[in-house]
């Protein structure tokens, strides 16, 4: 079995992982309130989906 000749130092290991950070994904913004929201999900701020209220929310005034 192939075995690494030298131990990977903490510095090398961390340098390798410098590009491994996860970046938040935002598919777009809510068409009703303009807040950033995940794609194909109901807006958590105003409870709208596809410009339609789908959640009962007292914060929405209609
Ligand atoms: Zn919204």
Short mmCIF file of N, CA, C and O and ligand atoms in Angstrom, two decimals:
data_model
loop_
_atom_site.label_atom_id
_atom_site.label_comp_id
_atom_site.label_asym_id
_atom_site.label_seq_id
_atom_site.Cartn_x
_atom_site.Cartn_y
_atom_site.Cartn_z
N UNK A 1 0.84 -1.19 0.00
CA UNK A 1 0.00 0.00 0.00
C UNK A 1 0.87 1.24 0.00
O UNK A 1 1.87 1.31 0.72
N UNK A 2 0.50 2.20 -0.82
CA UNK A 2 1.27 3.44 -0.88
C UNK A 2 1.06 4.24 0.41
O UNK A 2 -0.07 4.41 0.85
N UNK A 3 2.16 4.67 0.97
CA UNK A 3 2.09 5.40 2.24
C UNK A 3 2.84 6.72 2.07
O UNK A 3 3.92 6.75 1.46
N UNK A 4 2.31 7.81 2.59
CA UNK A 4 3.01 9.10 2.51
C UNK A 4 4.36 9.02 3.21
O UNK A 4 4.48 8.46 4.30
N UNK A 5 5.36 9.60 2.58
CA UNK A 5 6.71 9.53 3.14
C UNK A 5 6.86 10.43 4.35
O UNK A 5 7.57 10.12 5.29
N UNK A 6 6.21 11.59 4.27
CA UNK A 6 6.35 12.57 5.35
C UNK A 6 4.97 12.92 5.92
O UNK A 6 3.99 12.96 5.18
N UNK A 7 4.97 13.19 7.19
CA UNK A 7 3.73 13.65 7.82
C UNK A 7 3.37 15.03 7.27
O UNK A 7 4.25 15.89 7.11
N UNK A 8 2.09 15.23 6.99
CA UNK A 8 1.63 16.55 6.56
C UNK A 8 1.54 17.46 7.78
O UNK A 8 0.83 17.15 8.74
N UNK A 9 2.28 18.57 7.72
CA UNK A 9 2.29 19.48 8.86
C UNK A 9 0.95 20.19 8.99
O UNK A 9 0.16 20.26 8.03
N UNK A 10 0.68 20.70 10.14
CA UNK A 10 -0.57 21.45 10.35
C UNK A 10 -0.65 22.62 9.38
O UNK A 10 -1.71 22.94 8.86
N UNK A 11 0.50 23.24 9.13
CA UNK A 11 0.53 24.37 8.21
C UNK A 11 0.14 23.94 6.81
O UNK A 11 -0.72 24.55 6.17
N UNK A 12 0.73 22.87 6.32
CA UNK A 12 0.42 22.39 4.96
C UNK A 12 -1.05 21.96 4.88
O UNK A 12 -1.74 22.26 3.90
N UNK A 13 -1.49 21.23 5.88
CA UNK A 13 -2.88 20.75 5.89
C UNK A 13 -3.83 21.95 5.82
O UNK A 13 -4.76 21.97 5.02
N UNK A 14 -3.56 22.96 6.64
CA UNK A 14 -4.46 24.12 6.68
C UNK A 14 -4.36 24.95 5.40
O UNK A 14 -5.36 25.53 4.97
N UNK A 15 -3.15 24.98 4.82
CA UNK A 15 -3.03 25.70 3.54
C UNK A 15 -3.86 25.01 2.47
O UNK A 15 -4.49 25.65 1.64
N UNK A 16 -3.85 23.67 2.51
CA UNK A 16 -4.63 22.91 1.52
C UNK A 16 -6.11 23.22 1.68
O UNK A 16 -6.86 23.29 0.73
N UNK A 17 -6.54 23.41 2.92
CA UNK A 17 -7.96 23.64 3.17
C UNK A 17 -8.36 25.11 3.05
O UNK A 17 -9.52 25.46 3.34
N UNK A 18 -7.42 25.95 2.66
CA UNK A 18 -7.73 27.38 2.57
C UNK A 18 -8.85 27.64 1.58
O UNK A 18 -9.59 28.62 1.70
N UNK A 19 -9.00 26.76 0.58
CA UNK A 19 -10.02 26.96 -0.45
C UNK A 19 -11.26 26.10 -0.20
O UNK A 19 -12.13 26.02 -1.04
N UNK A 20 -11.31 25.45 0.96
CA UNK A 20 -12.37 24.48 1.20
C UNK A 20 -13.57 25.08 1.91
O UNK A 20 -14.51 24.36 2.24
N UNK A 21 -13.55 26.38 2.15
CA UNK A 21 -14.65 26.98 2.91
C UNK A 21 -15.94 26.95 2.09
O UNK A 21 -15.92 27.08 0.87
N UNK A 22 -17.05 26.74 2.78
CA UNK A 22 -18.35 26.75 2.12
C UNK A 22 -18.84 28.19 2.00
O UNK A 22 -18.66 28.99 2.91
N UNK A 23 -19.42 28.50 0.89
CA UNK A 23 -19.99 29.84 0.71
C UNK A 23 -21.52 29.72 0.71
O UNK A 23 -22.07 28.76 0.18
N UNK A 24 -22.20 30.64 1.34
CA UNK A 24 -23.66 30.57 1.37
C UNK A 24 -24.25 30.76 -0.02
O UNK A 24 -23.76 31.58 -0.80
N UNK A 25 -25.27 29.97 -0.31
CA UNK A 25 -25.92 30.08 -1.61
C UNK A 25 -27.28 30.77 -1.45
O UNK A 25 -28.08 30.40 -0.60
N UNK A 26 -27.51 31.80 -2.24
CA UNK A 26 -28.80 32.45 -2.27
C UNK A 26 -29.28 32.40 -3.71
O UNK A 26 -28.64 32.94 -4.60
N UNK A 27 -30.37 31.73 -3.91
CA UNK A 27 -30.85 31.56 -5.27
C UNK A 27 -31.36 32.85 -5.85
O UNK A 27 -31.32 33.06 -7.05
N UNK A 28 -31.86 33.73 -4.98
CA UNK A 28 -32.41 34.96 -5.51
C UNK A 28 -33.12 35.71 -4.40
O UNK A 28 -32.85 35.47 -3.23
N UNK A 29 -33.98 36.60 -4.80
CA UNK A 29 -34.68 37.37 -3.79
C UNK A 29 -36.18 37.18 -3.94
O UNK A 29 -36.68 36.89 -5.03
N UNK A 30 -36.88 37.36 -2.85
CA UNK A 30 -38.33 37.24 -2.83
C UNK A 30 -38.94 38.31 -3.73
O UNK A 30 -38.54 39.47 -3.68
N UNK A 31 -39.88 37.89 -4.54
CA UNK A 31 -40.49 38.86 -5.46
C UNK A 31 -41.51 39.74 -4.75
O UNK A 31 -41.95 40.74 -5.31
N UNK A 32 -41.88 39.35 -3.55
CA UNK A 32 -42.87 40.14 -2.81
C UNK A 32 -42.20 41.17 -1.91
O UNK A 32 -42.54 42.35 -1.94
N UNK A 33 -41.22 40.72 -1.11
CA UNK A 33 -40.60 41.64 -0.16
C UNK A 33 -39.16 41.97 -0.52
O UNK A 33 -38.56 42.84 0.09
N UNK A 34 -38.56 41.27 -1.49
CA UNK A 34 -37.22 41.59 -1.92
C UNK A 34 -36.12 41.01 -1.06
O UNK A 34 -34.95 41.24 -1.33
N UNK A 35 -36.50 40.27 -0.03
CA UNK A 35 -35.49 39.67 0.86
C UNK A 35 -34.83 38.49 0.16
O UNK A 35 -35.45 37.82 -0.67
N UNK A 36 -33.56 38.23 0.49
CA UNK A 36 -32.88 37.08 -0.09
C UNK A 36 -33.52 35.80 0.42
O UNK A 36 -33.79 35.66 1.62
N UNK A 37 -33.74 34.85 -0.46
CA UNK A 37 -34.34 33.59 -0.05
C UNK A 37 -33.76 32.44 -0.87
O UNK A 37 -33.14 32.65 -1.91
N UNK A 38 -33.95 31.22 -0.36
CA UNK A 38 -33.45 30.04 -1.04
C UNK A 38 -34.37 29.71 -2.21
O UNK A 38 -35.58 29.95 -2.13
N UNK A 39 -33.81 29.17 -3.29
CA UNK A 39 -34.64 28.84 -4.44
C UNK A 39 -35.63 27.73 -4.12
O UNK A 39 -35.29 26.78 -3.40
N UNK A 40 -36.82 27.84 -4.66
CA UNK A 40 -37.88 26.85 -4.50
C UNK A 40 -38.28 26.67 -3.05
O UNK A 40 -38.70 25.59 -2.62
N UNK A 41 -38.13 27.73 -2.25
CA UNK A 41 -38.56 27.69 -0.86
C UNK A 41 -39.47 28.89 -0.59
O UNK A 41 -39.30 29.94 -1.20
N UNK A 42 -40.39 28.68 0.34
CA UNK A 42 -41.25 29.79 0.74
C UNK A 42 -40.40 30.84 1.44
O UNK A 42 -39.49 30.51 2.20
N UNK A 43 -40.66 32.11 1.16
CA UNK A 43 -39.91 33.18 1.79
C UNK A 43 -40.15 33.16 3.30
O UNK A 43 -41.30 33.21 3.73
N UNK A 44 -39.09 33.05 4.10
CA UNK A 44 -39.28 32.99 5.56
C UNK A 44 -39.67 34.34 6.15
O UNK A 44 -40.12 34.41 7.29
N UNK A 45 -39.50 35.41 5.40
CA UNK A 45 -39.79 36.74 5.93
C UNK A 45 -41.27 37.07 5.79
O UNK A 45 -41.93 37.46 6.74
N UNK A 46 -41.81 36.91 4.58
CA UNK A 46 -43.20 37.32 4.35
C UNK A 46 -44.13 36.14 4.08
O UNK A 46 -45.33 36.32 4.00
N UNK A 47 -43.60 34.91 3.97
CA UNK A 47 -44.46 33.75 3.79
C UNK A 47 -45.10 33.66 2.43
O UNK A 47 -46.12 33.01 2.27
N UNK A 48 -44.50 34.30 1.44
CA UNK A 48 -45.05 34.25 0.10
C UNK A 48 -44.27 33.26 -0.75
O UNK A 48 -43.09 33.01 -0.52
N UNK A 49 -44.94 32.69 -1.72
CA UNK A 49 -44.25 31.89 -2.74
C UNK A 49 -44.90 32.21 -4.07
O UNK A 49 -46.12 32.15 -4.21
N UNK A 50 -44.08 32.58 -5.05
CA UNK A 50 -44.57 32.92 -6.38
C UNK A 50 -45.61 34.04 -6.29
O UNK A 50 -46.67 33.98 -6.91
N UNK A 51 -45.28 35.06 -5.48
CA UNK A 51 -46.13 36.24 -5.28
C UNK A 51 -47.48 35.89 -4.66
O UNK A 51 -48.45 36.64 -4.80
N UNK A 52 -47.56 34.74 -4.01
CA UNK A 52 -48.82 34.29 -3.43
C UNK A 52 -48.59 34.01 -1.94
O UNK A 52 -47.59 33.38 -1.59
N UNK A 53 -49.48 34.47 -1.06
CA UNK A 53 -49.30 34.14 0.36
C UNK A 53 -49.66 32.69 0.63
O UNK A 53 -50.76 32.26 0.33
N UNK A 54 -48.70 31.94 1.14
CA UNK A 54 -48.94 30.52 1.39
C UNK A 54 -48.84 30.19 2.88
O UNK A 54 -49.20 29.11 3.30
N UNK A 55 -48.34 31.14 3.66
CA UNK A 55 -48.26 30.91 5.10
C UNK A 55 -49.13 31.95 5.79
O UNK A 55 -49.18 33.11 5.39
N UNK A 56 -49.80 31.50 6.85
CA UNK A 56 -50.56 32.46 7.65
C UNK A 56 -49.57 33.22 8.52
O UNK A 56 -48.90 32.65 9.37
N UNK A 57 -49.48 34.51 8.29
CA UNK A 57 -48.50 35.31 9.01
C UNK A 57 -49.13 36.65 9.37
O UNK A 57 -49.61 37.38 8.49
N UNK A 58 -49.09 36.95 10.64
CA UNK A 58 -49.73 38.19 11.09
C UNK A 58 -48.92 39.41 10.68
O UNK A 58 -49.42 40.52 10.67
N UNK A 59 -47.63 39.17 10.29
CA UNK A 59 -46.80 40.31 9.93
C UNK A 59 -47.18 40.87 8.55
O UNK A 59 -46.84 41.98 8.22
N UNK A 60 -47.87 40.05 7.76
CA UNK A 60 -48.26 40.50 6.42
C UNK A 60 -49.58 41.24 6.50
O UNK A 60 -50.57 40.72 7.00
N UNK A 61 -49.61 42.46 6.07
CA UNK A 61 -50.84 43.23 6.07
C UNK A 61 -51.43 43.27 4.67
O UNK A 61 -50.74 43.63 3.71
N UNK A 62 -52.66 42.86 4.55
CA UNK A 62 -53.29 42.84 3.21
C UNK A 62 -54.62 43.54 3.24
O UNK A 62 -55.20 43.74 4.26
ZN1 LIG B 1 -40.75 37.69 1.02
#
